Amino acid sequence: MRVPKYRVAIVFPADATQLSATRVENSRLKEVAAALASAGAEVVSAPFCDEIAGEIEARLADVDFVLVWVNPFEGGRDRSRLNAMLRALAARGIGVSAHPDAIDKMGTKDVLYQTRQMSCGTDVRRYECLDAMRAELPAALGAGPRVLKQMRGQSGDGVWKVSLTDSSQLMQVAVRHAKRDSVEEIMALDDFLSACQPYFAQFGAMIDQPFQSRLHEGMIRCYVVGDRVVGFGEQLVNALYPAPAGQPQTEAPQPGPRLYFPAYRADFQPLKRKLESEWIGQLCETLSMTRDALPALWDADFMFGEKTASGEDTYVLCEINMSSVYPFPPSAMAPLVEEVLRRCAALS
């Protein structure tokens, strides 16, 4: 029986000097292209930028499936033109991962608010406007430090740890931006609130999440293909963690390298089971998504929550990444290729 040869496109940022001549074989995604080709797929290189959007859309007119690796914001640009192209392709029956509609549901910080009732959720607030944050944030800070997040972003941009200082009666706060090399500042709460105005102007809301005291123990990234955990990343992400008492901020813990592990790492099995048997299903139900609408490849970052009375770890969802999940552990490659070909077959 003849096996169909599916045409799978890889959409990735175009080189500014080569534009449509940029080749996926020369990009960071060359191993993905090689794995798909080895499995019998015809790989279509689809470098993207707004200037060549029409040309690339024509190149994708007869593919079966599109895999996309483009950040939501980069170099002063957004994905509005790209998303319009992807929606048009999907409307014609071409598979798209991740579909822009799925990103809107899962890939913004609003997912933390939507899933706050799940066991990986916390006391998450959603501020629809600056006045709402001004009215509600002081009471939230009275219970402990908070982390304020803009709806979309990357690399810690627009993520702030905020806590009351000893002079809280004057509504002074200690704030620290999660962008690399940021330092803690002391300022009036009103000044911090004013500095957040652009986040509301751009995205219409901000998310407020309790600061997790075990942040210094690191963060676990679960790499997921469809609804299966296929690997892990582990990193000491300490951008918001303070220096030891009495030490200058320069002595705060520094981020460590991200280390990659296969899905069978023993001590991460409780998290894997929770994600596969409980949280993914709850996520789909909460967001009114089918499992087939999940991206072919995505990841979920978890912080350690407070231990249970019996000493077991708990986990707190930090964010979900879907727009450009790379790098990922080698253990994810074969399941990713298998999932793409399965989806191609389901569409044919």
Coordinates of C-alpha atoms in Angstrom, one line a residue:
M1 CA 0.0 0.0 0.0
R2 CA 1.4 3.3 -1.0
V3 CA 2.0 5.8 1.9
P4 CA 1.0 9.3 1.0
K5 CA 3.8 11.9 0.9
Y6 CA 2.5 14.8 2.8
R7 CA 3.8 18.3 2.2
V8 CA 4.7 19.9 5.5
A9 CA 5.7 23.6 5.7
I10 CA 8.0 25.1 8.4
V11 CA 7.3 28.8 8.9
F12 CA 10.1 30.6 10.6
P13 CA 11.6 34.2 10.6
A14 CA 13.2 35.2 7.3
D15 CA 16.7 36.4 7.3
A16 CA 16.6 40.2 6.7
T17 CA 19.1 40.0 3.9
Q18 CA 17.8 36.9 2.1
L19 CA 14.0 37.2 2.7
S20 CA 12.2 34.5 0.7
A21 CA 15.5 32.8 -0.3
T22 CA 16.2 31.9 3.4
R23 CA 16.4 28.1 3.7
V24 CA 15.1 26.1 6.6
E25 CA 18.1 23.8 6.1
N26 CA 20.3 26.7 7.3
S27 CA 18.1 27.7 10.2
R28 CA 17.9 26.4 13.8
L29 CA 15.0 24.2 12.6
K30 CA 17.1 22.1 10.2
E31 CA 16.9 19.0 12.5
V32 CA 13.1 19.3 12.4
A33 CA 13.1 19.5 8.6
A34 CA 15.5 16.5 8.4
A35 CA 13.4 14.4 10.8
L36 CA 10.2 15.1 8.8
A37 CA 12.0 14.3 5.5
S38 CA 13.3 11.0 6.9
A39 CA 9.8 10.1 7.8
G40 CA 8.7 10.6 4.2
A41 CA 7.3 14.1 4.3
E42 CA 8.2 16.7 1.7
V43 CA 9.4 19.7 3.6
V44 CA 8.5 23.2 2.3
S45 CA 10.7 26.1 3.6
A46 CA 8.6 29.1 4.4
P47 CA 10.6 32.0 5.8
F48 CA 8.3 34.8 6.9
C49 CA 8.3 38.5 7.3
D50 CA 5.6 41.0 6.4
E51 CA 7.3 42.2 3.2
I52 CA 7.1 38.8 1.6
A53 CA 3.8 37.6 3.1
G54 CA 2.0 37.3 -0.2
E55 CA 4.8 35.3 -1.8
I56 CA 5.0 32.9 1.2
E57 CA 1.2 32.5 1.3
A58 CA 1.3 31.4 -2.4
R59 CA 4.1 29.0 -1.6
L60 CA 1.9 27.4 1.0
A61 CA -1.2 27.1 -1.2
D62 CA -1.0 23.3 -1.6
V63 CA 0.7 22.0 1.6
D64 CA -1.0 19.7 4.0
F65 CA 0.3 21.1 7.2
V66 CA 2.1 24.2 8.5
L67 CA 4.3 24.2 11.6
V68 CA 5.1 27.7 12.8
W69 CA 8.0 29.1 14.9
V70 CA 7.6 32.9 15.1
N71 CA 7.7 34.9 18.3
P72 CA 4.6 37.1 19.1
F73 CA 6.7 40.3 19.2
E74 CA 10.2 40.7 18.0
G75 CA 12.2 43.6 16.5
G76 CA 9.2 46.0 16.9
R77 CA 6.9 43.7 14.9
D78 CA 3.9 41.6 15.8
R79 CA 2.3 38.6 14.2
S80 CA -0.9 40.3 12.9
R81 CA -0.1 39.7 9.2
L82 CA 1.2 36.2 9.8
N83 CA -1.9 35.3 11.8
A84 CA -4.2 36.5 9.0
M85 CA -2.3 34.3 6.6
L86 CA -2.5 31.3 8.9
R87 CA -6.2 31.7 9.5
A88 CA -6.7 31.9 5.7
L89 CA -4.8 28.7 5.2
A90 CA -6.7 26.9 8.0
A91 CA -10.0 28.0 6.5
R92 CA -9.0 26.1 3.3
G93 CA -8.4 22.9 5.2
I94 CA -4.7 23.1 5.8
G95 CA -3.5 22.1 9.2
V96 CA -1.9 24.9 11.2
S97 CA 0.1 24.5 14.5
A98 CA -0.1 26.5 16.5
H99 CA -3.3 28.0 15.2
P100 CA -3.7 31.7 16.1
D101 CA -7.0 31.0 17.8
A102 CA -5.3 28.4 20.1
I103 CA -2.6 30.9 20.9
D104 CA -5.2 33.5 21.9
K105 CA -6.7 31.0 24.3
M106 CA -3.6 29.3 25.7
G107 CA -0.6 31.3 24.9
T108 CA -1.3 34.5 26.8
K109 CA -1.0 35.2 30.5
D110 CA -4.8 35.2 30.7
V111 CA -4.6 31.4 30.8
L112 CA -3.4 31.8 34.4
Y113 CA -6.7 33.6 35.3
Q114 CA -8.9 31.2 33.3
T115 CA -7.3 28.1 35.1
R116 CA -7.1 29.6 38.6
Q117 CA -9.6 27.1 39.9
M118 CA -7.4 24.1 38.8
S119 CA -5.1 22.5 41.3
C120 CA -2.1 24.1 39.6
G121 CA -3.8 27.5 39.9
T122 CA -3.5 30.2 42.6
D123 CA -5.1 33.4 43.7
V124 CA -4.8 35.0 40.3
R125 CA -6.4 38.4 39.7
R126 CA -7.2 40.0 36.3
Y127 CA -7.1 43.8 36.2
E128 CA -9.2 45.1 33.3
C129 CA -7.9 48.7 33.7
L130 CA -5.4 50.7 35.6
D131 CA -8.1 52.0 38.0
A132 CA -9.0 48.4 38.9
M133 CA -5.4 47.6 39.7
R134 CA -5.1 50.8 41.8
A135 CA -8.1 49.8 43.8
E136 CA -7.4 46.1 44.3
L137 CA -3.6 45.6 44.3
P138 CA -2.9 47.2 47.8
A139 CA -5.1 44.6 49.5
A140 CA -3.5 41.8 47.6
L141 CA 0.0 43.0 48.6
G142 CA -1.1 43.0 52.2
A143 CA -1.1 39.2 52.0
G144 CA 2.4 39.0 50.5
P145 CA 4.5 39.8 47.4
R146 CA 2.7 39.6 44.0
V147 CA 3.9 39.1 40.4
L148 CA 2.3 41.4 37.8
K149 CA 2.4 40.3 34.2
Q150 CA 1.5 41.9 30.9
M151 CA -0.7 39.7 28.7
R152 CA 1.9 38.9 26.1
G153 CA 5.6 39.1 26.1
Q154 CA 8.8 37.1 26.3
S155 CA 12.2 37.0 28.2
G156 CA 10.6 38.5 31.3
D157 CA 9.5 41.7 29.6
G158 CA 6.6 43.2 31.4
V159 CA 6.8 40.9 34.4
W160 CA 7.3 42.5 37.8
K161 CA 7.6 41.3 41.4
V162 CA 6.0 43.8 43.7
S163 CA 6.0 43.8 47.5
L164 CA 5.3 46.3 50.3
T165 CA 8.3 47.8 52.1
D166 CA 8.6 48.4 55.8
S167 CA 7.1 51.9 55.3
S168 CA 3.9 50.3 53.8
Q169 CA 1.8 53.0 55.4
L170 CA 3.2 55.4 52.8
M171 CA 2.4 52.9 50.1
Q172 CA 6.0 52.4 49.0
V173 CA 6.8 49.2 47.2
A174 CA 9.8 47.3 46.2
V175 CA 9.6 46.3 42.5
R176 CA 11.9 44.2 40.3
H177 CA 11.6 43.6 36.6
A178 CA 12.2 40.1 35.4
K179 CA 14.2 41.2 32.4
R180 CA 17.8 40.1 32.7
D181 CA 20.2 42.4 34.7
S182 CA 17.3 44.3 36.3
V183 CA 17.7 45.4 40.0
E184 CA 15.2 46.0 42.7
E185 CA 13.9 49.6 43.1
I186 CA 11.9 51.3 45.8
M187 CA 9.2 53.6 44.6
A188 CA 5.7 54.9 45.4
L189 CA 3.0 52.5 44.5
D190 CA 1.3 55.2 42.4
D191 CA 4.6 55.7 40.4
F192 CA 4.7 51.9 39.7
L193 CA 1.1 51.9 38.6
S194 CA 1.7 54.8 36.2
A195 CA 4.6 52.9 34.7
C196 CA 2.2 50.0 34.0
Q197 CA -0.2 52.2 31.9
P198 CA 1.4 51.1 28.5
Y199 CA 0.6 47.5 29.3
F200 CA -3.1 48.3 29.5
A201 CA -2.9 50.5 26.4
Q202 CA -1.4 47.6 24.4
F203 CA -3.2 44.6 25.7
G204 CA -6.2 45.9 27.8
A205 CA -5.4 44.0 31.0
M206 CA -2.8 42.7 33.4
I207 CA -2.5 39.5 35.4
D208 CA -1.6 39.4 39.1
Q209 CA -0.3 36.2 40.6
P210 CA 1.1 35.4 44.1
F211 CA 4.9 35.3 44.2
Q212 CA 6.1 31.7 44.9
S213 CA 8.7 31.5 47.7
R214 CA 10.3 28.3 46.2
L215 CA 11.2 30.1 43.0
H216 CA 14.9 29.7 43.8
E217 CA 14.5 26.0 43.5
G218 CA 13.9 26.4 39.7
M219 CA 11.2 25.9 37.2
I220 CA 10.1 22.8 35.3
R221 CA 9.2 23.1 31.6
C222 CA 7.0 20.3 30.3
Y223 CA 7.3 19.8 26.6
V224 CA 4.0 18.5 25.2
V225 CA 3.1 17.0 21.8
G226 CA -0.7 17.2 21.4
D227 CA -1.7 15.8 24.8
R228 CA 1.4 13.8 25.7
V229 CA 4.4 15.0 27.7
V230 CA 7.5 14.2 25.7
G231 CA 10.3 15.7 27.7
F232 CA 11.3 18.2 30.3
G233 CA 13.5 21.3 30.8
E234 CA 14.8 22.4 34.2
Q235 CA 16.3 25.8 34.9
L236 CA 17.0 28.0 37.9
V237 CA 15.0 31.0 36.7
N238 CA 15.8 33.5 39.4
A239 CA 15.2 36.8 37.8
L240 CA 12.7 37.8 40.5
Y241 CA 14.5 36.2 43.5
P242 CA 16.0 38.6 46.0
A243 CA 19.6 38.7 47.3
P244 CA 20.3 37.1 50.7
A245 CA 19.4 39.3 53.6
G246 CA 21.9 42.1 54.1
Q247 CA 23.5 41.5 50.7
P248 CA 23.5 43.8 47.6
Q249 CA 21.2 42.9 44.8
T250 CA 24.2 41.9 42.8
E251 CA 24.4 38.9 45.1
A252 CA 21.0 37.6 44.0
P253 CA 21.0 34.1 42.5
Q254 CA 21.8 34.1 38.8
P255 CA 19.8 32.0 36.3
G256 CA 21.3 28.7 35.5
P257 CA 21.4 26.9 32.2
R258 CA 18.3 25.0 31.0
L259 CA 18.9 21.3 31.1
Y260 CA 16.9 18.9 29.1
F261 CA 15.6 15.5 30.1
P262 CA 13.4 12.7 28.5
A263 CA 9.9 12.1 29.6
Y264 CA 10.8 9.2 31.8
R265 CA 12.8 11.3 34.3
A266 CA 11.7 9.6 37.6
D267 CA 11.2 12.6 39.9
F268 CA 9.1 14.5 37.4
Q269 CA 6.6 11.6 36.9
P270 CA 4.0 13.0 39.4
L271 CA 3.9 16.2 37.4
K272 CA 3.7 14.3 34.1
R273 CA 0.8 12.2 35.4
K274 CA -1.0 15.3 36.7
L275 CA -0.6 17.1 33.4
E276 CA -1.7 14.2 31.2
S277 CA -4.4 12.7 33.3
E278 CA -6.0 15.8 34.8
W279 CA -4.8 19.3 33.8
I280 CA -4.8 19.0 30.0
G281 CA -8.3 17.8 30.0
Q282 CA -9.4 20.5 32.4
L283 CA -7.6 23.1 30.3
C284 CA -9.4 22.0 27.2
E285 CA -12.8 22.0 29.0
T286 CA -12.1 25.4 30.6
L287 CA -11.0 27.0 27.3
S288 CA -13.7 25.2 25.2
M289 CA -11.1 23.5 23.1
T290 CA -10.9 20.0 21.7
R291 CA -7.7 18.0 22.1
D292 CA -7.1 18.0 18.4
A293 CA -7.0 21.8 18.6
L294 CA -3.9 21.6 20.9
P295 CA -0.7 22.6 19.2
A296 CA 1.5 19.8 17.8
L297 CA 4.2 21.1 20.1
W298 CA 3.8 23.4 23.1
D299 CA 5.2 23.7 26.6
A300 CA 4.0 24.6 30.1
D301 CA 6.2 26.1 32.8
F302 CA 5.6 25.2 36.4
M303 CA 7.0 26.6 39.6
F304 CA 7.1 24.7 42.8
G305 CA 4.3 25.5 45.2
E306 CA 4.2 24.8 48.9
K307 CA 4.8 21.2 49.9
T308 CA 1.9 19.2 51.2
A309 CA 1.7 18.1 54.9
S310 CA 3.3 14.8 53.9
G311 CA 6.2 16.5 52.1
E312 CA 5.1 16.1 48.5
D313 CA 5.7 18.8 45.9
T314 CA 2.9 20.8 44.5
Y315 CA 3.1 22.8 41.2
V316 CA 1.9 26.2 40.1
L317 CA 1.4 27.0 36.4
C318 CA 3.6 30.0 35.4
E319 CA 2.9 30.2 31.6
I320 CA 2.2 28.3 28.4
N321 CA 4.4 28.8 25.4
M322 CA 3.2 28.0 21.9
S323 CA 4.4 30.5 19.3
S324 CA 8.0 29.5 19.1
V325 CA 8.9 26.5 21.2
Y326 CA 12.6 26.0 20.6
P327 CA 14.9 24.5 21.7
F328 CA 13.3 21.3 23.0
P329 CA 14.7 18.0 24.2
P330 CA 15.7 15.4 21.6
S331 CA 13.1 13.1 23.0
A332 CA 10.4 15.4 21.6
M333 CA 11.5 15.0 18.0
A334 CA 10.1 11.6 17.1
P335 CA 6.7 12.2 18.8
L336 CA 6.4 15.6 17.0
V337 CA 7.0 14.0 13.6
E338 CA 4.5 11.2 14.4
E339 CA 1.9 13.7 15.5
V340 CA 2.3 15.9 12.4
L341 CA 1.9 12.9 10.1
R342 CA -1.1 11.7 12.1
R343 CA -2.8 15.1 11.7
C344 CA -2.0 15.1 8.0
A345 CA -3.7 11.7 7.6
A346 CA -6.7 12.9 9.6
L347 CA -7.1 15.9 7.2
S348 CA -6.7 14.0 4.0

